[in-house]
Coordinates of C-alpha atoms and ligand atoms in Angstrom, one line a residue:
M1 CA -38.2 3.7 -15.3
T2 CA -34.8 2.1 -15.0
A3 CA -32.9 2.3 -11.8
S4 CA -30.1 4.4 -11.8
R5 CA -26.6 3.2 -11.6
P6 CA -24.4 3.3 -8.4
V7 CA -21.6 6.2 -8.2
L8 CA -18.4 6.2 -6.5
V9 CA -16.3 9.0 -6.2
L10 CA -12.5 7.6 -6.6
L11 CA -9.8 9.7 -5.4
Y12 CA -6.4 10.0 -6.8
Q13 CA -6.5 6.7 -8.9
R14 CA -3.9 7.0 -11.7
V15 CA -5.3 5.9 -15.0
G16 CA -3.0 3.9 -16.2
L17 CA -3.5 1.4 -13.5
P18 CA -6.5 -0.5 -15.1
W19 CA -7.5 -3.0 -12.1
L20 CA -10.3 -0.6 -10.3
F21 CA -11.8 0.8 -13.5
E22 CA -12.2 -2.4 -14.8
S23 CA -13.6 -4.2 -11.9
A24 CA -16.4 -1.0 -11.6
A25 CA -17.3 -1.5 -15.1
R26 CA -18.0 -5.2 -14.4
A27 CA -19.8 -4.3 -11.4
G28 CA -21.8 -2.0 -13.1
I29 CA -20.8 1.2 -10.9
D30 CA -19.8 4.5 -12.4
L31 CA -17.2 6.7 -11.1
V32 CA -16.3 10.5 -10.3
L33 CA -12.6 10.4 -10.7
V34 CA -10.9 13.0 -8.7
P35 CA -7.5 12.9 -10.7
R36 CA -4.3 13.4 -9.2
P37 CA -3.1 16.7 -9.4
D38 CA 0.1 15.8 -11.0
E39 CA -1.7 13.4 -13.7
E40 CA -3.6 15.2 -16.8
V41 CA -6.8 13.0 -17.9
D42 CA -8.1 13.3 -21.1
P43 CA -11.8 13.7 -21.1
D44 CA -12.0 12.3 -24.4
R45 CA -10.1 8.8 -23.2
M46 CA -11.8 8.3 -19.9
P47 CA -10.9 4.7 -18.2
P48 CA -13.8 2.5 -18.1
A49 CA -16.4 3.4 -15.8
V50 CA -15.5 6.8 -15.3
V51 CA -18.3 9.2 -16.2
E52 CA -17.2 12.6 -14.9
L53 CA -13.8 14.3 -14.0
L54 CA -13.6 16.1 -10.9
A55 CA -10.7 18.3 -10.3
L56 CA -10.0 18.7 -6.4
D57 CA -7.1 18.7 -4.3
P58 CA -8.1 17.2 -1.0
V59 CA -4.3 16.6 0.0
A60 CA -3.3 20.7 -0.4
D61 CA -7.1 22.1 0.8
P62 CA -9.0 19.5 2.5
A63 CA -11.8 21.9 3.8
H64 CA -12.4 23.0 0.2
A65 CA -12.6 19.9 -1.1
L66 CA -15.0 18.8 1.6
E67 CA -17.3 21.4 0.8
T68 CA -17.0 20.9 -2.7
L69 CA -17.7 17.2 -2.4
R70 CA -20.9 17.9 0.1
K71 CA -22.3 20.4 -2.7
Q72 CA -22.0 17.6 -5.1
H73 CA -23.3 15.1 -2.9
A74 CA -26.5 17.6 -2.4
A75 CA -26.9 18.4 -6.2
T76 CA -26.4 14.8 -7.8
P77 CA -26.0 12.4 -4.8
F78 CA -23.6 9.5 -5.0
D79 CA -23.4 6.2 -2.7
G80 CA -19.9 6.4 -1.8
I81 CA -16.0 7.4 -2.1
V82 CA -13.0 5.4 -2.4
T83 CA -9.4 5.7 -2.5
L84 CA -6.3 3.7 -2.7
Y85 CA -4.1 6.3 -2.0
D86 CA -3.1 5.8 1.6
P87 CA -2.9 9.9 2.8
L88 CA -6.1 10.3 1.6
V89 CA -7.9 7.5 3.5
P90 CA -8.9 9.3 6.3
F91 CA -10.1 12.2 4.3
A92 CA -12.6 9.5 2.1
A93 CA -13.6 8.2 5.6
Q94 CA -14.4 11.7 6.8
V95 CA -16.5 12.5 3.8
A96 CA -18.8 9.2 3.9
E97 CA -19.2 9.8 7.8
L98 CA -20.3 13.4 7.2
L99 CA -22.8 12.3 4.2
G100 CA -24.0 8.9 5.5
L101 CA -22.2 7.0 3.1
P102 CA -20.5 3.6 4.3
G103 CA -16.9 3.6 5.5
I104 CA -15.1 2.8 8.4
G105 CA -15.3 6.5 9.9
L106 CA -12.6 9.1 10.6
D107 CA -11.1 7.6 14.0
V108 CA -10.9 4.1 12.3
A109 CA -9.0 5.5 9.8
R110 CA -6.6 7.7 11.3
G111 CA -6.0 4.8 13.5
T112 CA -5.1 2.6 10.8
Q113 CA -3.1 5.5 9.4
D114 CA -0.8 6.7 12.3
K115 CA 1.3 3.9 13.0
R116 CA 1.8 5.4 16.8
V117 CA -1.9 4.9 17.4
T118 CA -2.2 1.4 15.5
R119 CA 0.8 0.1 17.9
E120 CA -1.4 1.6 20.8
R121 CA -4.3 0.1 19.6
L122 CA -3.3 -3.6 18.8
A123 CA -1.2 -3.3 22.1
A124 CA -4.5 -2.7 24.3
A125 CA -6.3 -5.7 22.2
G126 CA -3.6 -8.1 23.8
L127 CA -2.0 -8.6 20.4
N128 CA 2.0 -8.9 18.6
V129 CA 3.4 -5.5 19.0
P130 CA 6.8 -4.7 19.0
L131 CA 8.4 -2.8 22.0
F132 CA 8.4 1.2 20.5
V133 CA 8.5 4.5 21.6
R134 CA 7.2 7.8 20.2
L135 CA 9.9 10.4 19.2
D136 CA 8.9 13.8 19.1
P137 CA 11.0 16.9 18.1
A138 CA 11.9 17.7 21.4
D139 CA 13.0 14.1 22.7
D140 CA 16.6 12.7 22.8
P141 CA 16.8 9.6 20.9
V142 CA 19.1 7.9 22.9
Q143 CA 17.4 8.3 26.0
S144 CA 14.1 7.6 24.3
V145 CA 15.2 4.3 23.4
A146 CA 17.0 3.6 26.6
S147 CA 14.0 4.4 28.9
A148 CA 11.6 2.4 26.8
G149 CA 14.0 -0.5 27.2
L150 CA 14.2 -1.0 23.5
A151 CA 17.6 -3.3 22.4
Y152 CA 19.4 -2.5 19.4
P153 CA 18.8 -2.8 16.2
V154 CA 15.8 -0.7 16.4
V155 CA 13.9 0.9 13.2
V156 CA 13.4 4.5 13.1
K157 CA 10.1 5.6 11.2
P158 CA 7.7 8.5 10.1
A159 CA 4.4 7.7 12.4
L160 CA 2.4 9.2 8.8
G161 CA 4.8 7.3 6.4
M162 CA 4.2 5.1 3.1
S163 CA 5.9 3.2 0.7
S164 CA 9.1 2.9 3.1
L165 CA 9.8 6.5 3.0
G166 CA 12.6 6.9 6.0
V167 CA 12.3 3.7 7.4
T168 CA 15.6 3.2 8.6
R169 CA 17.3 0.6 10.8
A170 CA 19.8 2.0 13.6
D171 CA 22.2 -0.3 15.2
S172 CA 23.8 1.4 18.1
P173 CA 23.3 4.5 20.0
A174 CA 26.3 6.1 18.3
T175 CA 24.1 6.2 14.9
I176 CA 20.5 6.9 16.0
G177 CA 21.0 10.9 16.7
A178 CA 22.2 11.2 13.1
I179 CA 19.4 8.4 11.7
V180 CA 16.7 10.3 13.0
A181 CA 17.9 13.6 11.8
E182 CA 18.0 12.0 8.6
V183 CA 14.6 10.7 9.0
R184 CA 13.1 13.9 9.5
R185 CA 14.6 15.2 6.8
V186 CA 13.4 12.9 4.4
S187 CA 10.0 13.0 5.7
A188 CA 9.4 16.7 6.0
G189 CA 7.2 16.8 2.6
I190 CA 4.3 14.3 4.6
A191 CA 1.2 15.5 6.3
D192 CA 3.0 16.7 9.5
G193 CA 6.3 17.4 8.1
G194 CA 7.7 14.4 9.4
A195 CA 7.7 15.5 12.9
G196 CA 6.4 12.5 14.8
L197 CA 8.4 9.6 14.6
L198 CA 8.5 6.2 16.2
V199 CA 11.2 3.9 17.2
E200 CA 10.4 0.2 17.5
E201 CA 12.5 -3.0 17.9
Y202 CA 13.6 -4.8 14.9
L203 CA 11.6 -7.8 14.1
D204 CA 13.9 -10.5 12.8
G205 CA 11.8 -12.7 10.2
P206 CA 10.6 -13.0 6.8
E207 CA 8.0 -10.2 5.6
F208 CA 4.3 -11.3 4.4
A209 CA 1.3 -8.9 2.7
V210 CA -1.9 -10.0 3.7
E211 CA -5.1 -9.0 1.5
S212 CA -8.7 -8.9 3.1
L213 CA -12.1 -7.9 2.7
V214 CA -14.6 -7.4 5.6
H215 CA -17.9 -7.4 5.5
E216 CA -20.6 -7.2 8.4
G217 CA -17.4 -7.8 10.7
R218 CA -16.4 -11.0 9.1
V219 CA -12.8 -11.1 7.6
Q220 CA -11.9 -12.8 4.7
I221 CA -8.5 -13.4 4.0
L222 CA -8.0 -13.6 0.0
A223 CA -4.3 -14.1 0.1
I224 CA -1.0 -14.2 1.8
G225 CA 2.2 -13.4 -0.2
F226 CA 5.7 -13.6 0.7
K227 CA 7.7 -10.0 0.7
G228 CA 11.0 -11.2 1.1
D229 CA 13.3 -10.9 3.9
P230 CA 14.7 -7.2 3.8
Q231 CA 17.4 -6.5 6.5
G232 CA 17.7 -2.8 5.8
P233 CA 19.4 -0.1 6.6
Y234 CA 16.5 0.8 4.1
F235 CA 13.9 -1.2 3.1
E236 CA 13.5 -1.2 -0.6
E237 CA 10.3 -3.1 -1.8
S238 CA 11.4 -6.5 -3.9
V239 CA 9.4 -9.1 -4.6
Y240 CA 5.6 -10.1 -4.0
R241 CA 4.8 -13.9 -4.2
A242 CA 1.5 -15.6 -3.3
P243 CA 0.1 -17.9 -1.9
A244 CA 2.9 -17.7 0.4
E245 CA 4.3 -21.1 1.4
L246 CA 3.9 -21.6 5.3
P247 CA 3.6 -24.4 7.7
E248 CA -0.4 -24.8 8.3
A249 CA 0.1 -23.9 12.4
V250 CA 1.9 -20.9 10.9
R251 CA -0.7 -19.9 8.5
A252 CA -3.4 -20.3 10.8
E253 CA -1.7 -18.0 13.4
V254 CA -1.1 -15.5 10.5
V255 CA -4.8 -15.6 9.8
R256 CA -5.9 -15.6 13.6
E257 CA -3.8 -12.4 13.9
V258 CA -4.7 -10.4 11.0
T259 CA -8.3 -11.6 11.9
A260 CA -8.2 -10.0 15.1
A261 CA -6.2 -6.8 14.3
H262 CA -9.2 -5.6 12.3
A263 CA -11.5 -5.8 15.4
A264 CA -9.0 -4.0 17.5
L265 CA -8.5 -1.1 14.9
G266 CA -12.3 -1.6 14.2
V267 CA -12.4 -2.3 10.4
A268 CA -15.5 -3.5 9.7
V269 CA -16.2 -3.0 6.2
G270 CA -14.2 -2.8 3.2
P271 CA -11.0 -4.2 2.1
T272 CA -7.5 -3.9 3.8
H273 CA -3.8 -4.4 3.0
T274 CA -1.7 -5.9 6.1
E275 CA 1.9 -5.8 6.2
L276 CA 3.5 -7.9 9.1
R277 CA 6.9 -10.1 9.6
L278 CA 7.1 -13.4 11.2
R279 CA 9.4 -12.5 14.1
G280 CA 11.7 -15.9 14.5
G281 CA 10.1 -17.3 11.7
C282 CA 6.5 -18.0 13.4
D283 CA 5.1 -15.3 15.3
P284 CA 3.1 -12.6 13.2
Y285 CA 3.7 -9.2 14.2
L286 CA 1.9 -6.4 12.2
L287 CA 3.7 -3.9 10.8
E288 CA 0.7 -1.9 9.5
M289 CA -2.9 -2.4 8.4
G290 CA -4.0 0.1 5.0
A291 CA -7.7 0.3 5.1
R292 CA -7.7 0.5 1.2
I293 CA -6.6 -2.0 -1.3
G294 CA -2.9 -2.1 -1.7
G295 CA -0.4 -1.0 -4.1
S296 CA -2.6 1.1 -6.2
G297 CA -4.4 -2.1 -7.3
V298 CA -1.4 -4.5 -7.4
S299 CA -3.2 -6.0 -4.2
H300 CA -6.4 -6.5 -6.3
Y301 CA -4.2 -8.0 -9.0
I302 CA -2.5 -10.6 -6.8
A303 CA -5.8 -11.6 -4.9
E304 CA -7.8 -12.0 -8.1
A305 CA -5.4 -14.2 -9.7
V306 CA -4.9 -16.2 -6.7
T307 CA -8.7 -16.8 -5.8
G308 CA -10.6 -16.0 -8.8
I309 CA -12.4 -13.8 -6.5
D310 CA -12.9 -9.7 -8.0
F311 CA -11.4 -8.2 -5.3
A312 CA -11.6 -4.4 -6.2
G313 CA -15.0 -5.5 -7.7
Q314 CA -16.3 -6.8 -3.8
A315 CA -14.7 -3.6 -2.3
L316 CA -16.5 -1.2 -4.7
R317 CA -19.7 -2.8 -4.2
L318 CA -19.2 -2.6 -0.6
A319 CA -17.9 1.0 -0.8
A320 CA -21.6 1.8 -2.4
G321 CA -23.9 0.0 0.1
L322 CA -24.4 -2.9 -2.2
P323 CA -24.3 -6.4 -0.9
P324 CA -20.9 -8.3 -2.3
A325 CA -21.8 -10.3 -5.4
R326 CA -20.1 -13.2 -3.8
A327 CA -20.4 -13.9 0.0
V328 CA -17.5 -12.6 2.4
E329 CA -16.9 -15.8 4.3
A330 CA -14.5 -15.5 7.8
G331 CA -11.2 -17.0 7.0
L332 CA -8.7 -18.2 4.3
A333 CA -10.1 -18.4 0.6
E334 CA -8.7 -21.1 -1.4
P335 CA -6.2 -20.4 -3.3
V336 CA -6.4 -21.5 -6.9
A337 CA -3.2 -20.7 -8.6
A338 CA -0.2 -18.4 -8.0
A339 CA 0.6 -14.5 -9.0
A340 CA 3.2 -12.7 -8.6
N341 CA 5.2 -8.9 -8.6
Y342 CA 8.4 -8.3 -9.3
I343 CA 9.4 -4.7 -8.5
V344 CA 12.5 -3.8 -10.3
P345 CA 14.8 -2.3 -7.9
C346 CA 16.5 1.2 -8.6
G347 CA 19.8 -0.8 -8.1
G348 CA 21.7 2.1 -8.4
H349 CA 21.3 6.1 -8.4
G350 CA 22.0 8.8 -10.8
T351 CA 19.9 9.9 -14.3
I352 CA 18.7 6.6 -15.6
T353 CA 20.2 6.2 -19.2
A354 CA 18.5 2.6 -19.8
V355 CA 16.2 0.0 -18.3
H356 CA 17.2 -3.4 -19.8
G357 CA 14.9 -6.2 -20.1
I358 CA 11.8 -4.4 -20.0
D359 CA 10.2 -4.6 -23.2
A360 CA 10.7 -8.1 -24.1
L361 CA 8.3 -9.2 -21.0
R362 CA 5.9 -7.4 -22.4
A363 CA 5.2 -10.0 -24.9
D364 CA 5.7 -13.1 -22.1
A365 CA 3.1 -15.3 -21.7
R366 CA 3.1 -15.4 -18.1
V367 CA 2.9 -11.5 -17.5
D368 CA -0.3 -9.7 -17.7
H369 CA 1.1 -6.3 -16.6
V370 CA 4.2 -4.3 -17.1
V371 CA 4.1 -1.2 -15.3
Q372 CA 6.9 1.4 -15.7
M373 CA 6.9 4.3 -13.3
L374 CA 10.8 5.6 -14.2
V375 CA 12.2 6.1 -17.8
P376 CA 15.6 7.2 -19.4
G377 CA 16.0 10.7 -18.5
D378 CA 14.4 10.6 -14.8
L379 CA 16.7 11.0 -11.9
V380 CA 16.6 8.4 -8.9
R381 CA 18.0 10.2 -5.8
P382 CA 20.1 7.7 -3.1
Y383 CA 18.4 6.2 -0.7
P384 CA 16.7 6.8 2.2
D385 CA 14.9 9.7 -0.2
F386 CA 12.5 7.7 -2.5
T387 CA 11.9 8.3 -6.0
G388 CA 9.5 5.5 -7.0
Y389 CA 10.1 2.2 -8.2
P390 CA 11.3 1.9 -11.5
A391 CA 8.8 -0.7 -12.6
F392 CA 6.2 -3.8 -11.8
V393 CA 6.0 -6.8 -13.4
L394 CA 2.5 -8.6 -12.5
S395 CA 2.7 -12.3 -13.8
R396 CA 0.4 -15.4 -12.9
H397 CA 1.7 -19.0 -12.7
A398 CA 0.5 -22.2 -11.8
D399 CA 2.1 -22.4 -8.3
L400 CA 4.6 -21.0 -6.2
S401 CA 7.9 -22.6 -7.5
E402 CA 7.2 -21.3 -10.8
A403 CA 6.6 -17.3 -9.7
E404 CA 9.9 -18.3 -7.8
G405 CA 12.0 -19.1 -10.9
F406 CA 10.3 -16.3 -13.0
H407 CA 11.6 -13.7 -10.6
A408 CA 15.2 -15.6 -10.5
H409 CA 15.2 -15.3 -14.5
L410 CA 14.0 -11.3 -13.8
E411 CA 17.1 -10.8 -11.2
A412 CA 19.1 -11.3 -14.0
A413 CA 17.1 -9.9 -16.8
V414 CA 16.3 -6.3 -15.8
R415 CA 19.1 -3.8 -15.1
I416 CA 19.1 -0.3 -15.0
D417 CA 22.1 1.9 -16.1
Y418 CA 23.1 5.4 -15.0
A419 CA 25.0 8.3 -15.2
P420 CA 26.2 10.1 -12.1
G421 CA 24.2 13.0 -10.8
P422 CA 20.9 15.1 -12.4
G423 CA 20.2 14.8 -16.3
P424 CA 19.6 18.5 -18.1
Q425 CA 15.9 18.4 -17.4
D426 CA 16.8 18.1 -13.5
A427 CA 19.0 20.5 -12.8
S428 CA 16.5 23.7 -12.4
Ligands
LIG501 P1 5.5 2.0 5.0 O1 4.2 2.8 5.6 O2 6.5 3.5 4.8 O3 5.5 1.3 4.1 P2 6.5 0.3 6.9 O4 6.3 0.6 8.7 O5 5.7 -0.5 6.4 O6 6.2 1.7 6.7 O7 7.7 -0.2 6.7 C1 8.3 -0.1 5.5 C2 9.3 -1.5 5.7 O8 10.5 -1.5 6.4 C3 8.7 -2.7 5.7 O9 7.9 -3.3 5.0 C4 9.5 -3.6 6.5 O10 10.2 -4.3 5.2 C5 10.7 -2.6 7.2 N1 10.4 -2.5 8.9 C6 9.5 -1.7 9.2 N2 9.5 -1.7 10.6 C7 10.2 -2.7 11.2 C8 10.2 -3.3 12.1 N3 10.1 -2.7 13.1 N4 11.1 -4.7 12.1 C9 11.8 -4.7 10.9 N5 11.8 -4.3 9.8 C10 10.8 -2.9 9.6

């Protein structure tokens, strides 16, 4: 008798991003893929490890999706459920909880997703949290900010947001009313219709991303990467370079704060993607922690290149209830190389007429992946609306200074041209 292979349901992973599929194949795990509703997956050309496609829309109809998965599990049991798509992290946790599969549980998942709850839980554990205030539709922004004792500049953001959508700096009481109205407008499409907002102190200092894996409560930090020093008023992502150069004492503080945040938020198993700023250059303040692999898999690419550890493979094994292939040890993993993601800036708005400098990169030995999301003909709306990032350039380097040099080259080499306004296909 042959033992059957473990099976995971994978929600909303785009097939053009290869890492999860490749890691699953290496780990000997089969995937039932629930494609994103806007993505057509050809059943004759399925990505590695995918054995079945399941059409479901857990964003539009979670109750129906839950019931379908319950029936599917009763007929052909699966071993776990995974997503890298932030809005579906609570749904995946709920399904796992209901079916007795490995996971963090619905309450923990909601706590990591809702920035108001995250802030409250971190504060209750005595961790660094900027002064903040919840802002509901009936609240007056000027008064709320004043009575919470917040000093300007402040940052206004949707409580359930992602991809920096609507996140905006406000510098004075004179502008905050209009900014709050604008943030509500651009975030109308998210889960609560943008009703719940958060206003918090502006954290001055460079930004970092931290990729971690948790097993039996032990938090292994695979990579700490530099994410630039965005000042706003809108916070477009730009670079990710790891391992970041940090004084030893500051690095230790980051490891301590991020490890403690897992305990405070109750994340006891699986991968996480944490973003933080070093206030004043040395004190880590979490912006958020996603209970998932970050950047639709980019975080796997970075962590794997930096440490040699198959981050996604480890995470998928834990999701299927298997022991990790390599022990998950508390603390910071030893870096063996450097890796980087260059996020091509929109650099303007209108209809894209040309993207210069991208094609040459596909043949560059340092570049492993060029992921292009926007092409000529696409309409880029002006900030604070968020159309998406034009492209990612993922590269591998011997050390950080080589990665920095490569990014300096990309800043000059990659450029987007626009024609004003919508193109013919966007005019309807
Ligand atoms: P999202 O989940 O939409 O990405 P975040 O809270 O992570 O929202 O904010 C997006 C970006 O905005 C951050 O990466 C950071 O650059 C900036 N930002 C958010 N909050 C603050 C803050 N309090 N101080 C300074 N910058 C902030």
